[in-house]
mmCIF file of C-alpha atoms in Angstrom:
data_model
loop_
_atom_site.group_PDB
_atom_site.id
_atom_site.type_symbol
_atom_site.label_atom_id
_atom_site.label_comp_id
_atom_site.label_asym_id
_atom_site.label_seq_id
_atom_site.Cartn_x
_atom_site.Cartn_y
_atom_site.Cartn_z
ATOM 1 C CA MET A 30 0.000 0.000 0.000
ATOM 2 C CA ALA A 31 1.374 3.447 -0.875
ATOM 3 C CA SER A 32 1.404 5.999 1.924
ATOM 4 C CA ARG A 33 0.568 9.601 1.105
ATOM 5 C CA GLY A 34 3.460 11.611 -0.287
ATOM 6 C CA LYS A 35 5.587 8.560 -1.078
ATOM 7 C CA SER A 36 4.939 6.045 -3.836
ATOM 8 C CA SER A 37 6.531 2.625 -3.428
ATOM 9 C CA PRO A 38 7.666 1.091 -6.697
ATOM 10 C CA ILE A 39 6.424 -2.335 -7.638
ATOM 11 C CA LEU A 40 9.324 -4.751 -7.339
ATOM 12 C CA SER A 41 7.501 -7.975 -8.286
ATOM 13 C CA SER A 42 9.026 -9.557 -11.315
ATOM 14 C CA THR A 43 6.442 -9.836 -14.110
ATOM 15 C CA PRO A 44 8.421 -12.330 -16.240
ATOM 16 C CA LEU A 45 8.770 -14.579 -13.192
ATOM 17 C CA GLU A 46 5.028 -14.352 -12.545
ATOM 18 C CA VAL A 47 4.280 -15.179 -16.194
ATOM 19 C CA LEU A 48 6.603 -18.202 -16.030
ATOM 20 C CA LEU A 49 5.121 -19.435 -12.751
ATOM 21 C CA PHE A 50 1.607 -19.036 -14.139
ATOM 22 C CA LEU A 51 2.418 -20.971 -17.322
ATOM 23 C CA ASN A 52 4.312 -23.572 -15.285
ATOM 24 C CA GLY A 53 1.228 -23.930 -13.093
ATOM 25 C CA TRP A 54 -0.726 -24.901 -16.193
ATOM 26 C CA TYR A 55 2.027 -26.948 -17.864
ATOM 27 C CA TYR A 56 2.726 -29.136 -14.832
ATOM 28 C CA PRO A 57 -0.783 -30.663 -14.527
ATOM 29 C CA VAL A 58 -0.660 -31.537 -18.225
ATOM 30 C CA TYR A 59 2.777 -33.103 -17.663
ATOM 31 C CA PHE A 60 1.457 -35.035 -14.669
ATOM 32 C CA ILE A 61 -1.532 -36.415 -16.562
ATOM 33 C CA ALA A 62 0.698 -37.282 -19.527
ATOM 34 C CA GLU A 63 3.145 -39.118 -17.209
ATOM 35 C CA ILE A 64 0.315 -41.083 -15.578
ATOM 36 C CA LEU A 65 -0.953 -42.162 -19.014
ATOM 37 C CA MET A 66 2.547 -43.069 -20.124
ATOM 38 C CA PHE A 67 3.097 -45.137 -16.996
ATOM 39 C CA ILE A 68 -0.104 -47.028 -17.782
ATOM 40 C CA TYR A 69 1.181 -47.562 -21.334
ATOM 41 C CA LYS A 70 4.641 -48.627 -20.178
ATOM 42 C CA GLY A 71 3.287 -50.850 -17.427
ATOM 43 C CA LEU A 72 1.198 -52.778 -19.921
ATOM 44 C CA LEU A 73 3.780 -53.067 -22.675
ATOM 45 C CA LEU A 74 7.247 -53.141 -21.164
ATOM 46 C CA PRO A 75 8.815 -55.755 -18.860
ATOM 47 C CA TYR A 76 9.165 -53.915 -15.578
ATOM 48 C CA PRO A 77 11.176 -55.536 -12.754
ATOM 49 C CA PRO A 78 8.962 -56.059 -9.671
ATOM 50 C CA ALA A 79 8.191 -52.930 -7.588
ATOM 51 C CA THR A 80 10.061 -50.588 -9.981
ATOM 52 C CA LEU A 81 6.835 -49.285 -11.487
ATOM 53 C CA THR A 82 5.461 -48.669 -7.978
ATOM 54 C CA LEU A 83 8.648 -46.785 -7.090
ATOM 55 C CA ASP A 84 8.344 -44.582 -10.171
ATOM 56 C CA LEU A 85 4.693 -43.826 -9.466
ATOM 57 C CA VAL A 86 5.380 -42.944 -5.824
ATOM 58 C CA LEU A 87 8.182 -40.620 -6.965
ATOM 59 C CA LEU A 88 5.804 -38.988 -9.431
ATOM 60 C CA PHE A 89 3.243 -38.282 -6.701
ATOM 61 C CA LEU A 90 5.936 -36.899 -4.374
ATOM 62 C CA TYR A 91 7.054 -34.722 -7.280
ATOM 63 C CA LEU A 92 3.489 -33.425 -7.611
ATOM 64 C CA GLY A 93 3.440 -32.405 -3.953
ATOM 65 C CA VAL A 94 6.802 -30.630 -4.019
ATOM 66 C CA GLU A 95 5.970 -28.880 -7.280
ATOM 67 C CA ILE A 96 2.656 -27.530 -5.945
ATOM 68 C CA LEU A 97 4.463 -26.128 -2.910
ATOM 69 C CA ARG A 98 7.200 -24.635 -5.061
ATOM 70 C CA LEU A 99 4.769 -22.870 -7.393
ATOM 71 C CA PHE A 100 2.602 -21.619 -4.531
ATOM 72 C CA PHE A 101 5.521 -20.206 -2.553
ATOM 73 C CA GLY A 102 7.105 -18.725 -5.656
ATOM 74 C CA SER A 103 3.968 -16.937 -6.774
ATOM 75 C CA LYS A 104 3.039 -15.670 -3.305
ATOM 76 C CA GLY A 105 6.584 -14.566 -2.513
ATOM 77 C CA ASN A 106 6.894 -12.735 -5.815
ATOM 78 C CA LEU A 107 3.535 -10.979 -5.577
ATOM 79 C CA SER A 108 3.882 -9.941 -1.924
ATOM 80 C CA GLN A 109 7.538 -8.975 -2.491
ATOM 81 C CA ARG A 110 8.750 -11.067 0.454
ATOM 82 C CA THR A 111 12.076 -12.847 0.427
ATOM 83 C CA LEU A 112 11.286 -15.861 2.608
ATOM 84 C CA PRO A 113 8.618 -17.562 0.443
ATOM 85 C CA LEU A 114 10.605 -16.830 -2.693
ATOM 86 C CA ALA A 115 13.753 -18.304 -1.119
ATOM 87 C CA VAL A 116 11.788 -21.418 -0.102
ATOM 88 C CA SER A 117 10.569 -21.712 -3.681
ATOM 89 C CA LEU A 118 14.113 -21.466 -5.063
ATOM 90 C CA LEU A 119 15.306 -24.109 -2.589
ATOM 91 C CA LEU A 120 12.439 -26.403 -3.597
ATOM 92 C CA SER A 121 13.352 -26.036 -7.250
ATOM 93 C CA LEU A 122 16.462 -28.136 -6.521
ATOM 94 C CA PRO A 123 14.617 -31.355 -5.584
ATOM 95 C CA CYS A 124 12.139 -30.626 -8.377
ATOM 96 C CA SER A 125 14.891 -30.456 -10.977
ATOM 97 C CA VAL A 126 16.455 -33.628 -9.511
ATOM 98 C CA MET A 127 13.096 -35.375 -9.988
ATOM 99 C CA SER A 128 12.842 -34.041 -13.524
ATOM 100 C CA VAL A 129 16.331 -35.312 -14.353
ATOM 101 C CA TYR A 130 15.384 -38.680 -12.838
ATOM 102 C CA PHE A 131 12.373 -38.957 -15.144
ATOM 103 C CA LEU A 132 14.493 -37.761 -18.054
ATOM 104 C CA LEU A 133 17.544 -40.013 -17.627
ATOM 105 C CA LEU A 134 17.506 -42.456 -14.722
ATOM 106 C CA GLN A 135 14.108 -44.093 -15.058
ATOM 107 C CA SER A 136 13.814 -47.789 -15.926
ATOM 108 C CA PHE A 137 12.272 -47.068 -19.338
ATOM 109 C CA VAL A 138 12.370 -43.591 -20.858
ATOM 110 C CA LEU A 139 10.120 -42.716 -23.792
ATOM 111 C CA ARG A 140 11.126 -40.040 -26.315
ATOM 112 C CA VAL A 141 8.071 -37.966 -25.444
ATOM 113 C CA GLU A 142 9.108 -38.103 -21.781
ATOM 114 C CA VAL A 143 12.520 -36.726 -22.706
ATOM 115 C CA ILE A 144 10.918 -33.780 -24.501
ATOM 116 C CA LEU A 145 8.380 -33.060 -21.746
ATOM 117 C CA ASN A 146 11.038 -33.169 -19.024
ATOM 118 C CA ALA A 147 13.382 -31.023 -21.095
ATOM 119 C CA ILE A 148 10.701 -28.321 -21.361
ATOM 120 C CA LEU A 149 10.150 -28.551 -17.597
ATOM 121 C CA LEU A 150 13.887 -28.203 -16.928
ATOM 122 C CA LEU A 151 13.954 -25.144 -19.194
ATOM 123 C CA PHE A 152 11.143 -23.653 -17.084
ATOM 124 C CA TYR A 153 13.124 -24.390 -13.897
ATOM 125 C CA LEU A 154 16.285 -22.789 -15.236
ATOM 126 C CA LEU A 155 14.521 -19.584 -16.280
ATOM 127 C CA GLU A 156 12.556 -19.420 -13.027
ATOM 128 C CA LEU A 157 15.736 -19.954 -11.010
ATOM 129 C CA LEU A 158 17.524 -17.116 -12.796
ATOM 130 C CA LEU A 159 14.586 -14.713 -12.572
ATOM 131 C CA GLY A 160 13.919 -15.793 -8.977
ATOM 132 C CA ILE A 161 17.463 -14.971 -7.918
ATOM 133 C CA VAL A 162 17.195 -11.531 -9.537
ATOM 134 C CA ALA A 163 13.820 -10.903 -7.857
ATOM 135 C CA LEU A 164 15.180 -12.116 -4.513
ATOM 136 C CA ALA A 165 18.080 -9.673 -4.784
ATOM 137 C CA THR A 166 15.667 -6.850 -5.644
ATOM 138 C CA PHE A 167 13.417 -7.570 -2.654
ATOM 139 C CA ALA A 168 16.329 -8.034 -0.249
ATOM 140 C CA ARG A 169 17.895 -4.757 -1.335
ATOM 141 C CA ALA A 170 14.619 -2.885 -0.870
ATOM 142 C CA ASP A 171 14.086 -4.416 2.581
ATOM 143 C CA ILE A 172 17.292 -2.945 3.913
ATOM 144 C CA PHE A 173 16.105 0.647 3.578
ATOM 145 C CA MET B 9 -7.851 -24.830 0.989
ATOM 146 C CA THR B 10 -5.674 -21.823 0.241
ATOM 147 C CA LEU B 11 -3.182 -24.136 -1.419
ATOM 148 C CA ILE B 12 -5.801 -25.435 -3.813
ATOM 149 C CA GLY B 13 -7.164 -21.923 -4.227
ATOM 150 C CA SER B 14 -3.835 -20.556 -5.316
ATOM 151 C CA TRP B 15 -3.185 -23.547 -7.554
ATOM 152 C CA THR B 16 -6.212 -22.541 -9.568
ATOM 153 C CA SER B 17 -5.639 -18.855 -9.027
ATOM 154 C CA ALA B 18 -6.211 -16.506 -11.896
ATOM 155 C CA PRO B 19 -3.719 -13.743 -12.571
ATOM 156 C CA PHE B 20 -3.779 -10.019 -12.952
ATOM 157 C CA GLY B 21 -6.369 -8.943 -10.416
ATOM 158 C CA LEU B 22 -8.892 -11.653 -11.221
ATOM 159 C CA TYR B 23 -10.184 -14.355 -8.940
ATOM 160 C CA ARG B 24 -12.275 -17.473 -9.236
ATOM 161 C CA ASN B 25 -15.753 -17.259 -7.754
ATOM 162 C CA LEU B 26 -17.803 -20.206 -6.442
ATOM 163 C CA PHE B 27 -18.664 -21.527 -9.867
ATOM 164 C CA GLY B 28 -15.084 -21.505 -11.065
ATOM 165 C CA PHE B 29 -15.559 -18.572 -13.387
ATOM 166 C CA VAL B 30 -12.797 -15.981 -13.553
ATOM 167 C CA VAL B 31 -14.090 -12.574 -12.506
ATOM 168 C CA PRO B 32 -12.303 -9.269 -11.875
ATOM 169 C CA ARG B 33 -11.747 -7.969 -8.384
ATOM 170 C CA ARG B 34 -12.972 -4.480 -8.989
ATOM 171 C CA SER B 35 -15.924 -3.314 -11.062
ATOM 172 C CA LEU B 36 -15.251 -2.795 -14.750
ATOM 173 C CA SER B 37 -17.127 -1.526 -17.764
ATOM 174 C CA PRO B 38 -19.050 -4.368 -19.432
ATOM 175 C CA ARG B 39 -16.813 -4.374 -22.506
ATOM 176 C CA THR B 40 -13.595 -4.569 -20.490
ATOM 177 C CA PHE B 41 -15.163 -7.245 -18.293
ATOM 178 C CA ARG B 42 -16.036 -9.411 -21.293
ATOM 179 C CA THR B 43 -12.620 -9.098 -22.914
ATOM 180 C CA MET B 44 -10.701 -9.644 -19.674
ATOM 181 C CA THR B 45 -12.486 -12.812 -18.608
ATOM 182 C CA ALA B 46 -12.371 -14.278 -22.101
ATOM 183 C CA ILE B 47 -8.697 -13.473 -22.525
ATOM 184 C CA SER B 48 -7.508 -14.858 -19.214
ATOM 185 C CA SER B 49 -8.814 -18.296 -20.205
ATOM 186 C CA LEU B 50 -7.307 -18.027 -23.682
ATOM 187 C CA VAL B 51 -3.752 -17.485 -22.476
ATOM 188 C CA PRO B 52 -3.209 -20.902 -20.864
ATOM 189 C CA ALA B 53 -5.168 -22.611 -23.653
ATOM 190 C CA ARG B 54 -2.947 -21.020 -26.267
ATOM 191 C CA PHE B 55 0.231 -21.897 -24.384
ATOM 192 C CA LEU B 56 -0.779 -25.528 -23.896
ATOM 193 C CA THR B 57 -1.789 -26.081 -27.536
ATOM 194 C CA LEU B 58 1.432 -24.418 -28.671
ATOM 195 C CA THR B 59 3.475 -26.689 -26.375
ATOM 196 C CA ALA B 60 1.601 -29.802 -27.511
ATOM 197 C CA HIS B 61 2.306 -28.949 -31.144
ATOM 198 C CA LEU B 62 5.966 -28.299 -30.336
ATOM 199 C CA VAL B 63 6.301 -31.647 -28.534
ATOM 200 C CA ILE B 64 4.832 -33.512 -31.504
ATOM 201 C CA VAL B 65 7.058 -31.715 -34.019
ATOM 202 C CA ILE B 66 10.165 -32.591 -32.001
ATOM 203 C CA THR B 67 8.971 -36.209 -31.688
ATOM 204 C CA ILE B 68 8.515 -36.423 -35.471
ATOM 205 C CA PHE B 69 12.006 -34.951 -35.935
ATOM 206 C CA TRP B 70 13.390 -37.673 -33.739
ATOM 207 C CA SER B 71 11.585 -40.592 -35.360
ATOM 208 C CA ARG B 72 11.171 -39.470 -38.954
ATOM 209 C CA ASP B 73 12.554 -42.746 -40.342
ATOM 210 C CA SER B 74 9.178 -44.472 -40.802
ATOM 211 C CA ASN B 75 7.667 -41.404 -42.474
ATOM 212 C CA VAL B 76 10.551 -41.161 -44.948
ATOM 213 C CA LEU B 77 10.222 -44.859 -45.770
ATOM 214 C CA ALA B 78 6.508 -44.324 -46.402
ATOM 215 C CA CYS B 79 7.141 -42.005 -49.339
ATOM 216 C CA LEU B 80 9.828 -44.097 -51.003
ATOM 217 C CA PRO B 81 9.196 -46.929 -53.467
ATOM 218 C CA LEU B 82 9.831 -50.482 -52.269
ATOM 219 C CA GLN B 83 13.226 -50.610 -53.991
ATOM 220 C CA TYR B 84 15.032 -47.371 -53.159
ATOM 221 C CA THR B 85 18.601 -46.180 -53.312
ATOM 222 C CA GLN B 86 20.476 -44.432 -50.519
ATOM 223 C CA GLU B 87 20.438 -41.155 -52.487
ATOM 224 C CA GLN B 88 16.654 -41.261 -52.745
ATOM 225 C CA TYR B 89 16.393 -41.865 -49.006
ATOM 226 C CA GLN B 90 18.768 -38.994 -48.287
ATOM 227 C CA ALA B 91 16.829 -36.639 -50.566
ATOM 228 C CA ARG B 92 13.502 -37.423 -48.899
ATOM 229 C CA ASP B 93 15.045 -37.285 -45.441
ATOM 230 C CA THR B 94 16.548 -33.867 -46.126
ATOM 231 C CA GLU B 95 13.224 -32.580 -47.413
ATOM 232 C CA LEU B 96 11.467 -33.624 -44.216
ATOM 233 C CA ILE B 97 14.263 -32.174 -42.071
ATOM 234 C CA VAL B 98 13.873 -28.834 -43.855
ATOM 235 C CA ALA B 99 10.109 -28.860 -43.346
ATOM 236 C CA LEU B 100 10.499 -29.590 -39.636
ATOM 237 C CA SER B 101 13.255 -26.984 -39.219
ATOM 238 C CA VAL B 102 11.106 -24.300 -40.831
ATOM 239 C CA THR B 103 8.300 -25.289 -38.467
ATOM 240 C CA LEU B 104 10.627 -24.921 -35.502
ATOM 241 C CA GLY B 105 11.749 -21.514 -36.782
ATOM 242 C CA LEU B 106 8.139 -20.350 -36.948
ATOM 243 C CA PHE B 107 7.649 -21.683 -33.423
ATOM 244 C CA VAL B 108 10.419 -19.362 -32.255
ATOM 245 C CA VAL B 109 8.601 -16.424 -33.869
ATOM 246 C CA GLU B 110 5.286 -17.342 -32.277
ATOM 247 C CA LEU B 111 6.792 -17.996 -28.842
ATOM 248 C CA ALA B 112 8.673 -14.695 -28.985
ATOM 249 C CA GLY B 113 5.466 -12.852 -29.795
ATOM 250 C CA PHE B 114 3.503 -14.699 -27.129
ATOM 251 C CA LEU B 115 5.982 -14.618 -24.222
ATOM 252 C CA SER B 116 6.981 -11.005 -24.775
ATOM 253 C CA GLY B 117 3.328 -10.086 -24.340
ATOM 254 C CA ALA B 118 2.985 -8.607 -27.828
ATOM 255 C CA SER B 119 0.108 -10.904 -28.741
ATOM 256 C CA MET B 120 -0.692 -12.555 -25.402
ATOM 257 C CA PHE B 121 -3.887 -10.574 -24.924
ATOM 258 C CA ASN B 122 -4.958 -10.252 -28.539
ATOM 259 C CA SER B 123 -8.019 -12.497 -28.464
ATOM 260 C CA SER B 124 -8.422 -12.950 -32.230
ATOM 261 C CA GLN B 125 -4.788 -13.926 -32.646
ATOM 262 C CA SER B 126 -5.082 -16.275 -29.674
ATOM 263 C CA LEU B 127 -8.157 -17.989 -31.081
ATOM 264 C CA LEU B 128 -6.528 -18.357 -34.486
ATOM 265 C CA SER B 129 -3.399 -19.741 -32.868
ATOM 266 C CA ILE B 130 -5.344 -22.212 -30.723
ATOM 267 C CA ALA B 131 -7.331 -23.454 -33.733
ATOM 268 C CA ALA B 132 -4.227 -23.808 -35.898
ATOM 269 C CA HIS B 133 -2.180 -25.596 -33.243
ATOM 270 C CA VAL B 134 -4.962 -27.984 -32.250
ATOM 271 C CA SER B 135 -5.561 -28.999 -35.862
ATOM 272 C CA ALA B 136 -1.824 -29.277 -36.449
ATOM 273 C CA SER B 137 -1.344 -31.432 -33.326
ATOM 274 C CA VAL B 138 -4.150 -33.807 -34.283
ATOM 275 C CA SER B 139 -3.023 -34.174 -37.914
ATOM 276 C CA LEU B 140 0.606 -34.622 -36.878
ATOM 277 C CA LEU B 141 -0.450 -37.322 -34.434
ATOM 278 C CA PHE B 142 -1.971 -39.196 -37.357
ATOM 279 C CA PHE B 143 1.107 -38.395 -39.456
ATOM 280 C CA LEU B 144 3.284 -40.029 -36.815
ATOM 281 C CA PHE B 145 1.218 -43.044 -35.822
ATOM 282 C CA GLU B 146 -0.184 -43.908 -39.230
ATOM 283 C CA GLN B 147 3.167 -43.291 -40.962
ATOM 284 C CA TRP B 148 1.803 -40.912 -43.536
ATOM 285 C CA SER B 149 3.922 -40.047 -46.539
ATOM 286 C CA CYS B 150 6.317 -37.164 -45.949
ATOM 287 C CA THR B 151 4.811 -35.034 -48.729
ATOM 288 C CA LEU B 152 1.637 -34.750 -46.671
ATOM 289 C CA TYR B 153 3.637 -32.841 -44.049
ATOM 290 C CA TRP B 154 3.799 -29.831 -46.394
ATOM 291 C CA TRP B 155 0.009 -29.681 -46.625
ATOM 292 C CA ILE B 156 -0.384 -29.747 -42.829
ATOM 293 C CA PHE B 157 2.339 -27.130 -42.597
ATOM 294 C CA VAL B 158 0.685 -24.742 -45.080
ATOM 295 C CA PHE B 159 -2.776 -24.975 -43.575
ATOM 296 C CA CYS B 160 -1.688 -24.703 -39.958
ATOM 297 C CA SER B 161 0.879 -21.948 -40.389
ATOM 298 C CA PHE B 162 -1.779 -19.302 -40.903
ATOM 299 C CA ALA B 163 -1.571 -18.361 -37.243
ATOM 300 C CA VAL B 164 2.055 -17.353 -37.516
ATOM 301 C CA VAL B 165 2.072 -15.826 -40.962
ATOM 302 C CA PHE B 166 -1.056 -13.867 -40.126
ATOM 303 C CA PRO B 167 0.510 -11.030 -38.180
ATOM 304 C CA ASP B 168 1.650 -12.143 -34.798
ATOM 305 C CA TRP B 169 4.279 -9.557 -35.310
ATOM 306 C CA ARG B 170 3.957 -8.147 -38.753
ATOM 307 C CA PRO B 171 7.532 -7.322 -39.821
ATOM 308 C CA LEU B 172 8.835 -10.451 -38.100
ATOM 309 C CA SER B 173 6.401 -12.757 -39.862
ATOM 310 C CA ALA B 174 7.454 -11.346 -43.220
ATOM 311 C CA LEU B 175 11.069 -11.851 -42.166
ATOM 312 C CA ALA B 176 10.338 -15.439 -41.132
ATOM 313 C CA ALA B 177 8.628 -16.137 -44.466
ATOM 314 C CA HIS B 178 11.522 -14.749 -46.439
ATOM 315 C CA CYS B 179 14.151 -16.545 -44.351
ATOM 316 C CA SER B 180 12.387 -19.843 -44.763
ATOM 317 C CA ALA B 181 12.026 -19.151 -48.490
ATOM 318 C CA SER B 182 15.787 -18.587 -48.775
ATOM 319 C CA VAL B 183 16.607 -21.759 -46.858
ATOM 320 C CA CYS B 184 14.182 -23.866 -48.881
ATOM 321 C CA LEU B 185 15.314 -22.437 -52.196
ATOM 322 C CA SER B 186 18.969 -23.033 -51.428
ATOM 323 C CA PHE B 187 18.136 -26.660 -50.718
ATOM 324 C CA PHE B 188 16.079 -26.681 -53.917
ATOM 325 C CA VAL B 189 19.093 -25.594 -55.914
ATOM 326 C CA PHE B 190 21.857 -27.562 -54.271
ATOM 327 C CA GLN B 191 19.997 -30.798 -53.703
ATOM 328 C CA GLN B 192 18.269 -30.670 -57.101
ATOM 329 C CA TRP B 193 14.796 -31.165 -55.767
ATOM 330 C CA GLU B 194 11.946 -31.954 -58.107
ATOM 331 C CA CYS B 195 10.132 -29.053 -59.701
ATOM 332 C CA TRP B 196 6.790 -29.625 -58.037
ATOM 333 C CA THR B 197 8.273 -28.955 -54.585
ATOM 334 C CA TYR B 198 8.779 -25.383 -55.738
ATOM 335 C CA TRP B 199 5.037 -24.849 -55.806
ATOM 336 C CA TYR B 200 4.774 -25.611 -52.092
ATOM 337 C CA MET B 201 7.536 -23.153 -51.224
ATOM 338 C CA PHE B 202 5.947 -20.571 -53.497
ATOM 339 C CA GLY B 203 2.578 -21.108 -51.892
ATOM 340 C CA PHE B 204 3.775 -20.688 -48.357
ATOM 341 C CA CYS B 205 6.638 -18.243 -48.531
ATOM 342 C CA SER B 206 5.451 -15.921 -51.259
ATOM 343 C CA VAL B 207 1.690 -16.119 -51.626
ATOM 344 C CA LEU B 208 0.595 -16.074 -48.008
ATOM 345 C CA PRO B 209 2.574 -12.984 -46.887
ATOM 346 C CA ALA B 210 1.635 -11.160 -50.094
ATOM 347 C CA ALA B 211 -2.020 -12.097 -49.663
ATOM 348 C CA THR B 212 -2.078 -10.864 -46.066
ATOM 349 C CA GLU B 213 -0.376 -7.639 -47.150
ATOM 350 C CA ILE B 214 -3.013 -7.090 -49.849
ATOM 351 C CA VAL B 215 -5.776 -7.742 -47.319
ATOM 352 C CA ILE B 216 -4.219 -5.265 -44.910
ATOM 353 C CA PHE B 217 -3.807 -2.678 -47.695
ATOM 354 C CA ILE B 218 -7.466 -2.936 -48.624
ATOM 355 C CA ALA B 219 -8.490 -2.795 -44.978
ATOM 356 C CA VAL B 220 -6.426 0.275 -44.173
ATOM 357 C CA PHE B 221 -6.840 2.341 -47.325
ATOM 358 C CA GLY B 222 -10.091 1.066 -48.710
ATOM 359 C CA LEU B 223 -12.206 0.360 -45.665
ATOM 360 C CA LYS B 224 -10.487 2.962 -43.443
ATOM 361 C CA LYS B 225 -9.738 0.508 -40.632
ATOM 362 C CA LYS B 226 -7.029 1.284 -38.075
ATOM 363 C CA ALA B 227 -3.653 -0.236 -38.871
ATOM 364 C CA LEU B 228 -2.897 -2.935 -36.276
#
């Protein structure tokens, strides 16, 4: 809120907000696509016992961490607070580890999965860079 | 509850009411209200259809072998295979170049809130995604790719960013024609290049000319 006689500039990063918004729509599509692909792979490919269950559990954990990351990132950016944004940046590390797992280290990797995870990693990279810049902006403004 | 609420949160001063519709926080004029609510649902739709099309194009790039074999005769030489393969690679590369143009226009915000461009883009990308799915799974002949490309490229050639779309058309024309010359493509392929790279930009320019000077519409 601006007090009379002094206007506070808006420090929220619009590109970061755009990326988080689009990521918030892209991730559910990715999740549904991964579920369908796991059904396809489970029926067609010879999975060792319990590996498919492991992959599915990891996917659901990924969903939880990603929701938290996007929520904290968006709220931290819009309210110009450093703590939620920092939590979001920290959470992007396990999220990118999960994405790399689904890209490279899974039992069976489909070509479509490679492309979908690559797009997600691109999102994470851009959000990390913009998040660090936004964090610096908020932290600098907090000092004064 | 707040977690779920923010997951489905709408941007830019809008919020979801009980029925899930996106409404603005403060009161607006009816015209602004209609455009804002329509547009905020178009933006994610456009992004998702664009991404789906991109994913399919990259998948076809990766596994184009079966499509190339589909347009060769049963007894083919290595040179024939290479020629067809190169043709498909060029088509896919031009598509990817146009994707860069469209993504640049969309992500920079230049056409993010232009509802007619968004609708055109959504329609073109959905039809392209569905036809390319068939192209991939049914192993259609590689010449059919050019038809899909011409019909579904309207969204980009139609001004997303007018000078840039003309630039994209001319760049792709130069690339295709250099392949045409050096790889000694057949003459009929020239008609496709002509159709896309020369006719479509010129046709849109003529339409714009008539609209601006004849019908006195504002230049976009």
